[in-house]
Amino acid sequence: MSSKNPSPKIDYYEAEIAAGLEDIASHELIQLRGLQLLSAKKQVPGAVKFVYEGNLQKLLLFKTVTAIYSVQQHPVPRPKALLGHQYFHALVQQIQAAIALNPAYPIKTLAINAAGSDSSVMLRLKQELATHLGLQPAEDVGDCLIRMRQNPAKTAWETLVRLSPRPLSTRPWRVHDMPGALNAAVAHAMIVLSHPSPTDICLNIGCGSGTILIERWRHTAAKQYIGCDLDITALQFAQANSAAAKTGSSLQFLLADGRTLPLPTANVDRLYADLPFGQLVGSHDENRTLYPAILAEAARVAKLGATFTIITHEVHLMEEVLVNQSAWQTEHIRMVTLRGLHPRIFVLVRA
């Protein structure tokens, strides 16, 4: 679409966040000049609302955000009114502005995500928008994604148009994925919570396809980056993703067991792990022996004062294991929401 289309009136923008990480995302957002968060009473879990005057391309660079949407408010009682010329034209302009942000990406499909998205009105709106914009209607996921909802006061309908063809958490460097791979925006938040330093030796135990280690490389320089995994396919994926991220020779991947690491004692500053939940990977019975073994070996290779940042859905098991050891002190625990699950991020400090 041509960038010469008139600029639409945008009431505000909304960042979609993994619920539980709103404060971390807000801190990242407010670093951008010209961006101002809406008042706390207007915020909701899993999102951060803000106004912004500036280069919209910069909104596509956030690392702890799942997606960014522009939001228009239409003072209409029902979505059917959006088919009227005035509101339809405003929505088209809103979509065209988002498409213009991604000139190198071939936008082909359009989807609407809303309550009643399969109703005759929503289907007609999707079809007419797609036809007007020269796109193909899609079921749930489209290059152009539109969400619709009533505002809290029920005085208007809001249209939210995603500014990027894919979620921002779908990193372009992630060319290979393992089943259950960690959301990259959450991985980035784990890096922030770990208090990273440029002098760190970093270790990602059970690195899988490399998401956490690559996010650490992108966030803060380090002295050394090491990832280990027992799955040779995972390590091949990690190396491919690392190459796509253009990390050069910075990242080292080892075929190694996290319970018997080929590393010297008291050597690592920052440790990270996305431990198996016992669903897609492993089992609860296996985890009962795996978790204490991982913590013990991590304690061996960690320097005093090192941090170990872990995400797991095996919350009760993790809490039980932490009670029965003394090498790690718990600095911070927070719950996040991922794919309908509620894992915890544990930040531990080597005592």
PDB file of C-alpha atoms in Angstrom, residues 54 109 142 152 250 314:
ATOM      1  CA  GLY A  54       7.272   9.668  16.536  1.00  0.00           C
ATOM      2  CA  THR A 109      -3.973 -12.334   4.205  1.00  0.00           C
ATOM      3  CA  GLY A 142      -3.282 -13.395   8.996  1.00  0.00           C
ATOM      4  CA  PRO A 152     -14.808  -0.650  29.079  1.00  0.00           C
ATOM      5  CA  SER A 250      30.278 -15.461  20.000  1.00  0.00           C
ATOM      6  CA  GLU A 314       6.635 -27.471  37.836  1.00  0.00           C
TER       7      GLU A 314
END
